[in-house]
Tab-separated table of C-alpha atoms and ligand atoms in Angstrom:
chain	number	residue	atom	x	y	z
A	151	UNK	CA	0.069	-0.010	-0.051
A	152	UNK	CA	2.916	2.589	1.013
A	153	UNK	CA	3.936	2.097	-2.729
A	154	UNK	CA	0.657	3.778	-4.088
A	155	UNK	CA	0.695	7.244	-2.762
A	156	UNK	CA	-2.996	9.070	-3.157
A	157	UNK	CA	-1.537	12.794	-3.439
A	158	UNK	CA	1.553	14.640	-2.345
A	159	UNK	CA	2.922	17.836	-2.460
A	160	UNK	CA	6.312	17.359	-4.461
A	161	UNK	CA	8.319	19.937	-5.932
A	162	UNK	CA	5.866	22.962	-5.842
A	163	UNK	CA	3.236	20.895	-7.341
A	164	UNK	CA	0.446	17.897	-6.305
A	165	UNK	CA	1.246	14.980	-7.567
A	166	UNK	CA	-1.736	12.346	-7.864
A	167	UNK	CA	-2.003	8.963	-9.256
A	168	UNK	CA	-4.493	9.138	-11.862
A	169	UNK	CA	-6.745	6.522	-10.543
A	170	UNK	CA	-8.902	6.254	-14.064
A	171	UNK	CA	-5.715	4.219	-14.871
A	172	UNK	CA	-5.871	1.723	-12.310
A	173	UNK	CA	-5.606	-1.074	-12.344
A	174	UNK	CA	-3.629	-1.294	-15.709
A	175	UNK	CA	-1.014	1.802	-15.351
A	176	UNK	CA	0.333	3.154	-12.091
A	177	UNK	CA	0.616	6.816	-13.449
A	178	UNK	CA	1.903	9.669	-11.450
A	179	UNK	CA	0.623	13.245	-12.409
A	180	UNK	CA	2.006	16.508	-11.682
A	181	UNK	CA	-1.008	19.115	-10.912
A	182	UNK	CA	0.425	22.746	-10.989
A	183	UNK	CA	-2.772	24.433	-12.104
A	184	UNK	CA	-6.242	24.849	-10.019
A	185	UNK	CA	-8.235	23.979	-13.838
A	186	UNK	CA	-6.077	20.913	-13.567
A	187	UNK	CA	-6.914	20.138	-10.504
A	188	UNK	CA	-10.581	20.630	-11.010
A	189	UNK	CA	-10.345	18.410	-13.844
A	190	UNK	CA	-8.983	15.842	-11.927
A	191	UNK	CA	-11.568	15.914	-9.231
A	192	UNK	CA	-14.344	15.974	-12.057
A	193	UNK	CA	-13.106	13.001	-14.034
A	194	UNK	CA	-12.195	10.574	-10.502
A	195	UNK	CA	-8.800	10.953	-11.313
A	196	UNK	CA	-8.123	11.947	-7.897
A	197	UNK	CA	-11.543	10.776	-5.905
A	198	UNK	CA	-13.142	9.285	-2.248
A	199	UNK	CA	-14.542	12.133	-0.034
A	200	UNK	CA	-11.389	12.633	2.378
A	201	UNK	CA	-8.587	12.837	-0.845
A	202	UNK	CA	-10.927	14.843	-3.009
A	203	UNK	CA	-11.179	17.537	0.356
A	204	UNK	CA	-6.892	16.855	0.310
A	205	UNK	CA	-6.748	17.800	-3.335
A	206	UNK	CA	-8.935	20.884	-3.216
A	207	UNK	CA	-6.898	22.468	-0.630
A	208	UNK	CA	-3.841	22.080	-2.764
A	209	UNK	CA	-5.736	23.294	-5.541
A	210	UNK	CA	-6.890	26.177	-4.252
A	211	UNK	CA	-3.448	27.295	-2.946
A	212	UNK	CA	-2.406	26.715	-6.774
A	213	UNK	CA	-5.140	28.754	-7.784
A	214	UNK	CA	-3.887	31.971	-5.972
A	215	UNK	CA	-0.114	31.460	-5.737
A	216	UNK	CA	0.591	33.172	-9.140
A	217	UNK	CA	-2.067	35.841	-8.288
A	218	UNK	CA	0.045	39.192	-9.248
A	219	UNK	CA	-3.210	41.673	-9.170
A	220	UNK	CA	-2.397	43.081	-5.589
A	221	UNK	CA	0.441	45.674	-7.192
A	222	UNK	CA	-0.239	48.837	-7.059
A	223	UNK	CA	-4.168	49.553	-6.431
A	224	UNK	CA	-2.788	51.355	-3.362
A	225	UNK	CA	1.079	51.893	-3.339
A	226	UNK	CA	2.055	48.738	-5.565
A	227	UNK	CA	4.004	46.517	-2.581
A	228	UNK	CA	1.060	43.779	-2.323
A	229	UNK	CA	0.358	44.507	1.286
A	230	UNK	CA	-1.795	47.506	0.993
A	231	UNK	CA	-5.653	47.548	2.403
A	232	UNK	CA	-6.906	47.312	-1.184
A	233	UNK	CA	-4.322	44.930	-2.773
A	234	UNK	CA	-5.290	42.624	0.395
A	235	UNK	CA	-8.970	42.837	-0.230
A	236	UNK	CA	-8.248	42.101	-3.976
A	237	UNK	CA	-6.700	38.941	-2.735
A	238	UNK	CA	-8.999	37.527	-0.849
A	239	UNK	CA	-11.431	38.268	-3.406
A	240	UNK	CA	-9.452	36.213	-5.487
A	241	UNK	CA	-9.434	33.440	-2.741
A	242	UNK	CA	-13.182	32.976	-2.706
A	243	UNK	CA	-13.618	33.394	-6.359
A	244	UNK	CA	-11.428	30.174	-6.895
A	245	UNK	CA	-12.782	28.803	-3.789
A	246	UNK	CA	-16.008	29.106	-5.252
A	247	UNK	CA	-14.812	27.777	-8.871
A	248	UNK	CA	-13.223	24.563	-7.076
A	249	UNK	CA	-16.470	23.979	-5.239
A	250	UNK	CA	-18.360	23.113	-8.349
A	251	UNK	CA	-16.037	20.143	-9.482
A	252	UNK	CA	-18.555	17.399	-7.690
A	253	UNK	CA	-21.540	17.780	-5.442
A	254	UNK	CA	-21.988	14.918	-2.889
A	255	UNK	CA	-18.588	14.563	-0.948
A	256	UNK	CA	-18.868	17.493	1.769
A	257	UNK	CA	-14.860	16.917	2.280
A	258	UNK	CA	-14.425	18.853	-0.719
A	259	UNK	CA	-16.428	22.026	0.882
A	260	UNK	CA	-15.205	21.842	3.969
A	261	UNK	CA	-11.229	21.638	2.676
A	262	UNK	CA	-12.078	24.769	0.682
A	263	UNK	CA	-14.313	26.724	3.326
A	264	UNK	CA	-11.476	26.125	5.888
A	265	UNK	CA	-8.686	27.390	3.567
A	266	UNK	CA	-10.855	30.606	2.935
A	267	UNK	CA	-11.633	31.201	6.178
A	268	UNK	CA	-7.611	30.831	6.953
A	269	UNK	CA	-6.575	33.623	4.719
A	270	UNK	CA	-9.777	36.033	5.773
A	271	UNK	CA	-8.441	35.263	9.200
A	272	UNK	CA	-4.770	35.874	8.763
A	273	UNK	CA	-5.246	38.967	6.719
A	274	UNK	CA	-7.661	40.031	9.859
A	275	UNK	CA	-5.378	39.438	12.860
A	276	UNK	CA	-2.288	41.040	10.576
A	277	UNK	CA	-4.136	44.316	10.040
A	278	UNK	CA	-2.292	46.826	8.638
A	279	UNK	CA	0.882	44.467	8.206
A	280	UNK	CA	-1.223	41.734	6.267
A	281	UNK	CA	1.254	40.521	3.020
A	282	UNK	CA	-0.415	38.725	0.042
A	283	UNK	CA	2.885	36.486	0.159
A	284	UNK	CA	2.541	36.041	3.661
A	285	UNK	CA	-1.027	34.796	2.933
A	286	UNK	CA	-0.034	32.873	-0.227
A	287	UNK	CA	2.535	30.851	2.270
A	288	UNK	CA	-0.411	30.962	5.027
A	289	UNK	CA	-2.395	28.980	2.487
A	290	UNK	CA	0.434	26.198	1.105
A	291	UNK	CA	0.691	25.570	5.163
A	292	UNK	CA	-3.041	25.192	5.972
A	293	UNK	CA	-3.305	22.486	3.171
A	294	UNK	CA	-0.600	20.976	3.935
A	295	UNK	CA	-2.128	20.539	7.648
A	296	UNK	CA	-5.107	19.197	5.899
A	297	UNK	CA	-3.271	16.774	4.324
A	298	UNK	CA	-1.173	15.491	7.558
A	299	UNK	CA	-4.353	15.460	9.767
A	300	UNK	CA	-5.670	13.372	7.269
A	301	UNK	CA	-3.081	10.857	7.980
A	302	UNK	CA	-3.822	11.311	10.791
A	303	UNK	CA	-7.302	10.799	10.863
A	304	UNK	CA	-7.359	7.465	8.765
A	305	UNK	CA	-4.823	5.714	11.116
A	306	UNK	CA	-7.321	6.341	14.374
A	307	UNK	CA	-10.259	5.343	12.594
A	308	UNK	CA	-8.463	2.256	11.638
A	309	UNK	CA	-7.369	1.980	15.871
A	310	UNK	CA	-11.047	2.615	16.893
A	311	UNK	CA	-12.402	-0.051	14.286
A	312	UNK	CA	-10.487	-2.176	15.174
A	313	UNK	CA	-12.839	-2.713	17.821
A	314	UNK	CA	-15.569	-3.857	15.717
A	315	UNK	CA	-14.065	-6.711	13.819
A	316	UNK	CA	-11.839	-9.599	14.894
A	317	UNK	CA	-9.293	-11.619	13.883
A	318	UNK	CA	-10.086	-14.492	10.539
A	319	UNK	CA	-13.291	-12.033	10.300
A	320	UNK	CA	-14.250	-11.856	6.498
A	321	UNK	CA	-15.570	-7.912	5.362
A	322	UNK	CA	-17.421	-7.126	2.529
A	323	UNK	CA	-16.703	-3.827	1.619
A	324	UNK	CA	-18.264	-1.052	-1.394
A	325	UNK	CA	-16.651	1.122	-3.721
A	326	UNK	CA	-13.364	2.243	-2.458
A	327	UNK	CA	-12.767	3.698	1.098
A	328	UNK	CA	-8.827	2.679	1.238
A	329	UNK	CA	-5.428	4.283	1.281
A	330	UNK	CA	-6.401	5.207	-2.554
A	331	UNK	CA	-9.372	7.531	-1.132
A	332	UNK	CA	-7.127	9.385	1.809
A	333	UNK	CA	-3.988	10.641	2.005
A	334	UNK	CA	-2.647	7.152	3.438
A	335	UNK	CA	-4.555	4.443	5.335
A	336	UNK	CA	-8.305	4.625	4.263
A	337	UNK	CA	-11.789	4.762	6.408
A	338	UNK	CA	-13.517	1.399	6.175
A	339	UNK	CA	-9.838	-0.393	5.143
A	340	UNK	CA	-7.704	1.811	7.925
A	341	UNK	CA	-9.380	-1.339	10.698
A	342	UNK	CA	-8.140	-4.154	8.360
A	343	UNK	CA	-4.898	-2.774	8.144
A	344	UNK	CA	-3.825	-1.399	11.526
A	345	UNK	CA	-5.410	-5.093	12.633
A	346	UNK	CA	-2.818	-6.231	9.619
A	347	UNK	CA	0.107	-4.518	11.724
A	348	UNK	CA	-0.761	-6.548	14.944
A	349	UNK	CA	-0.598	-9.514	13.645
A	350	UNK	CA	-4.165	-10.387	12.738
A	351	UNK	CA	-5.836	-11.392	9.336
A	352	UNK	CA	-8.666	-10.804	7.473
A	353	UNK	CA	-9.961	-11.592	4.449
A	354	UNK	CA	-12.224	-8.543	1.960
A	355	UNK	CA	-15.226	-9.716	-0.405
A	356	UNK	CA	-14.999	-5.930	-2.664
A	357	UNK	CA	-18.595	-5.610	-4.448
A	358	UNK	CA	-16.680	-4.233	-8.091
A	359	UNK	CA	-18.986	-1.399	-7.994
A	360	UNK	CA	-20.673	-0.449	-11.132
A	361	UNK	CA	-20.687	1.438	-13.051
A	362	UNK	CA	-17.180	2.936	-12.163
A	363	UNK	CA	-15.596	-0.426	-10.605
A	364	UNK	CA	-13.941	1.403	-7.628
A	365	UNK	CA	-14.066	-1.916	-6.075
A	366	UNK	CA	-12.482	-4.196	-8.987
A	367	UNK	CA	-10.011	-1.738	-10.170
A	368	UNK	CA	-8.697	-0.083	-6.964
A	369	UNK	CA	-9.687	-2.031	-3.869
A	370	UNK	CA	-9.061	-5.261	-4.821
A	371	UNK	CA	-5.194	-3.133	-5.918
A	372	UNK	CA	-4.434	-1.651	-2.834
A	373	UNK	CA	-5.440	-4.956	-0.691
A	374	UNK	CA	-3.498	-7.304	-3.019
A	375	UNK	CA	-0.088	-4.584	-2.534
A	376	UNK	CA	-0.785	-5.083	1.110
A	377	UNK	CA	-1.038	-8.703	0.897
A	378	UNK	CA	-4.670	-8.838	2.315
A	379	UNK	CA	-6.590	-11.582	0.491
A	380	UNK	CA	-9.411	-10.035	-1.113
A	381	UNK	CA	-12.069	-11.593	-3.579
A	382	UNK	CA	-13.976	-9.264	-5.874
A	383	UNK	CA	-17.738	-10.147	-6.651
A	384	UNK	CA	-19.935	-8.395	-9.138
A	385	UNK	CA	-22.424	-6.207	-7.209
A	386	UNK	CA	-25.379	-8.563	-7.671
A	387	UNK	CA	-23.615	-11.245	-5.724
A	388	UNK	CA	-23.414	-9.769	-2.608
A	389	UNK	CA	-26.956	-11.501	-1.507
A	390	UNK	CA	-25.684	-14.771	-2.489
A	391	UNK	CA	-22.056	-14.383	-0.748
A	392	UNK	CA	-23.399	-13.173	2.393
A	393	UNK	CA	-26.198	-15.838	2.672
A	394	UNK	CA	-23.579	-18.167	2.675
A	395	UNK	CA	-22.191	-17.397	5.973
A	396	UNK	CA	-18.745	-16.278	4.822
A	397	UNK	CA	-19.171	-12.721	5.699
A	398	UNK	CA	-18.889	-10.921	9.601
A	399	UNK	CA	-19.178	-7.498	8.809
A	400	UNK	CA	-19.898	-4.958	6.303
A	401	UNK	CA	-17.959	-1.822	6.455
A	402	UNK	CA	-18.016	1.132	4.069
A	403	UNK	CA	-16.541	4.576	3.783
A	404	UNK	CA	-19.075	7.979	3.167
A	405	UNK	CA	-19.280	11.194	1.334
A	406	UNK	CA	-21.312	12.714	3.453
A	407	UNK	CA	-23.530	12.156	6.888
A	408	UNK	CA	-26.171	14.458	7.880
A	409	UNK	CA	-27.059	15.298	11.602
A	410	UNK	CA	-29.237	11.975	12.291
A	411	UNK	CA	-26.617	9.644	10.921
A	412	UNK	CA	-28.039	9.224	7.495
A	413	UNK	CA	-25.188	8.409	4.935
A	414	UNK	CA	-24.500	8.963	1.319
A	415	UNK	CA	-22.130	6.896	-0.188
A	416	UNK	CA	-21.220	5.074	-3.641
A	417	UNK	CA	-24.426	3.968	-5.542
A	418	UNK	CA	-25.055	0.609	-4.509
A	419	UNK	CA	-24.047	1.121	-0.439
A	420	UNK	CA	-27.881	1.418	0.710
A	421	UNK	CA	-28.843	-2.176	-1.359
A	422	UNK	CA	-25.669	-3.551	0.979
A	423	UNK	CA	-27.057	-2.158	4.103
A	424	UNK	CA	-30.249	-3.959	3.358
A	425	UNK	CA	-28.893	-6.829	2.854
A	426	UNK	CA	-26.614	-6.865	5.655
A	427	UNK	CA	-29.875	-6.188	7.970
A	428	UNK	CA	-31.660	-9.477	6.071
A	429	UNK	CA	-28.657	-11.714	6.890
A	430	UNK	CA	-28.142	-10.453	10.379
A	431	UNK	CA	-24.552	-9.131	10.021
A	432	UNK	CA	-23.497	-5.718	10.913
A	433	UNK	CA	-23.078	-2.702	8.605
A	434	UNK	CA	-20.863	0.381	9.701
A	435	UNK	CA	-19.722	3.249	8.308
A	436	UNK	CA	-15.952	4.653	8.455
A	437	UNK	CA	-15.377	8.381	8.140
A	438	UNK	CA	-13.620	11.492	9.831
A	439	UNK	CA	-15.401	13.978	11.150
A	440	UNK	CA	-14.893	16.330	8.264
A	441	UNK	CA	-17.404	14.136	6.445
A	442	UNK	CA	-20.403	15.056	8.470
A	443	UNK	CA	-22.829	17.714	7.697
A	444	UNK	CA	-24.308	18.869	10.948
A	445	UNK	CA	-25.895	21.595	8.822
A	446	UNK	CA	-28.345	19.584	7.545
A	447	UNK	CA	-30.998	17.191	9.641
A	448	UNK	CA	-31.249	13.831	7.138
A	449	UNK	CA	-29.954	12.525	3.941
A	450	UNK	CA	-32.667	13.691	2.195
A	451	UNK	CA	-30.897	16.940	1.825
A	452	UNK	CA	-28.088	15.515	0.413
A	453	UNK	CA	-27.139	16.379	-2.988
A	454	UNK	CA	-26.576	13.466	-5.312
A	455	UNK	CA	-24.473	13.621	-8.115
A	456	UNK	CA	-25.886	12.452	-11.334
A	457	UNK	CA	-23.016	11.276	-13.926
A	458	UNK	CA	-22.918	11.350	-17.363
A	459	UNK	CA	-24.555	8.446	-19.421
A	460	UNK	CA	-21.504	6.927	-20.981
A	461	UNK	CA	-20.175	5.419	-17.859
A	462	UNK	CA	-23.035	2.969	-17.742
A	463	UNK	CA	-24.031	3.026	-21.904
A	464	UNK	CA	-20.178	1.714	-22.377
A	465	UNK	CA	-18.133	-0.909	-20.399
A	466	UNK	CA	-14.729	0.578	-19.600
A	467	UNK	CA	-15.354	3.197	-22.232
A	468	UNK	CA	-14.814	0.374	-24.823
A	469	UNK	CA	-17.856	-1.350	-25.354
A	470	UNK	CA	-21.260	-0.012	-26.020
A	471	UNK	CA	-23.810	-2.013	-23.675
A	472	UNK	CA	-27.008	-0.166	-24.099
A	473	UNK	CA	-28.482	0.630	-27.444
A	474	UNK	CA	-28.991	4.278	-28.291
A	475	UNK	CA	-32.712	4.310	-27.532
A	476	UNK	CA	-32.866	3.708	-24.129
A	477	UNK	CA	-32.658	6.187	-21.477
A	478	UNK	CA	-29.587	5.648	-18.708
A	479	UNK	CA	-30.045	7.295	-15.165
A	480	UNK	CA	-26.623	7.317	-13.205
A	481	UNK	CA	-27.281	8.415	-9.787
A	482	UNK	CA	-23.148	8.429	-8.071
A	483	UNK	CA	-24.300	8.028	-4.990
A	484	UNK	CA	-27.110	6.738	-2.489
A	485	UNK	CA	-28.354	7.451	1.225
A	486	UNK	CA	-28.633	4.831	3.627
A	487	UNK	CA	-30.281	5.664	6.282
A	488	UNK	CA	-28.901	5.598	9.819
A	489	UNK	CA	-31.572	3.111	11.243
A	490	UNK	CA	-29.411	0.369	8.920
A	491	UNK	CA	-25.725	1.704	10.572
A	492	UNK	CA	-24.698	-0.343	13.653
A	493	UNK	CA	-22.118	2.286	14.466
A	494	UNK	CA	-19.863	5.105	12.737
A	495	UNK	CA	-16.287	4.820	12.903
A	496	UNK	CA	-14.967	8.533	13.293
A	497	UNK	CA	-11.409	9.200	14.614
A	498	UNK	CA	-12.581	10.667	17.503
A	499	UNK	CA	-14.331	6.869	18.436
A	500	UNK	CA	-17.789	4.871	17.693
A	501	UNK	CA	-20.633	6.252	17.663
A	502	UNK	CA	-23.766	4.184	18.064
A	503	UNK	CA	-27.376	4.723	17.826
A	504	UNK	CA	-28.904	7.011	18.560
A	505	UNK	CA	-27.591	9.405	16.093
A	506	UNK	CA	-28.829	12.545	16.404
A	507	UNK	CA	-27.961	12.767	19.843
A	508	UNK	CA	-24.503	10.961	19.834
A	509	UNK	CA	-23.009	12.435	16.636
A	510	UNK	CA	-23.515	15.951	18.109
A	511	UNK	CA	-22.181	15.155	21.212
A	512	UNK	CA	-18.966	13.209	19.310
A	513	UNK	CA	-18.168	16.148	17.155
A	514	UNK	CA	-19.162	19.175	19.906
B	709	MRU	O1	-17.040	8.675	-7.068
B	709	MRU	P1	-16.149	8.087	-5.808
B	709	MRU	O2	-14.913	7.195	-6.337
B	709	MRU	O3	-15.325	9.662	-5.358
B	709	MRU	O4	-17.150	7.604	-4.744
B	709	MRU	C1	-16.069	7.328	-3.363
B	709	MRU	C2	-17.075	6.656	-2.320
B	709	MRU	O5	-18.174	6.279	-2.331
B	709	MRU	C3	-16.439	6.110	-1.248
B	709	MRU	O6	-16.817	5.296	-0.380
B	709	MRU	C4	-16.364	7.773	-0.254
B	709	MRU	O7	-15.875	8.884	-0.552
B	709	MRU	C5	-15.601	7.248	1.274
B	709	MRU	S1	-13.847	7.087	0.756
B	709	MRU	C6	-13.022	6.762	2.241
């Protein structure tokens, strides 16, 4: 797993692994401009809620680092009030641009907002000494902090999540909520990696996750790289595998968790939760606190991304599988009602029902 670096800050640019090419090619892309980062997020070269947040933080810095509009409006040294004001407007403008890349993963907005507020706060607290070059430096430092915190959050999620599973358990997961969806260790897969470090062994069933196959292409790749036995199944095989008694727990990630615990995650997750309930298999969600959106009371308010027809109608971009005359519906996420979730694993600890009350307490 350590071999595959989702994202890094190197030589003044953000280096990402292009996940659209996995597992065939391990190809790293150097992102040097905000437009390039916008495109990478939109087409899922970098994906997974926490990784999108980190990518957006670096992307926003890239969008403002070459700002040169601060010369002269009130003196020309980039530190006058008007210059700072123009710079902060530019930060806000670039933030709004990047926020339009994808709608569901709240980590995107969380990271952008954190960066934006940081710039405004740093400018306000420096008063007449505020300086654009310093503000740019501050923004890069904040992006690097978000990146480092994400690594720590994943490990802590792994440690807490390990309380829910036992040595030799077989876990079913959907989509990819592993190292390649975060800065390092993943969320849903983190307990498995932490357990492995402690000498425990697990097996994993990875749903292939139509239409973009994040389970087959990405989860199966990173688990096999880490030496964890993984078996890929088509999404429609999960009920049959569960009924065979081979699965002891389901663990998935999240793109946004509402105040009542309703959870948006990759399309098909809701079905996995229903199947797990039918078979009395515990269904867990693992996510950092940056994935919670306490501004919305329930999952009904989570915006669900709809993606293009070709993702469904053309298999892996190569073979037409749907006649032109047929319509296609391609929602990228669904919402699992919190009553189907046995526990939510966060970096601060485990959250059990009743969720509205316990989420508020945990995140307070
Ligand atoms: O469309 P994607 O690949 O970005 O969707 C990813 C997921 O649904 C993940 O499960 C989720 O973001 C959690 S990642 C730790």
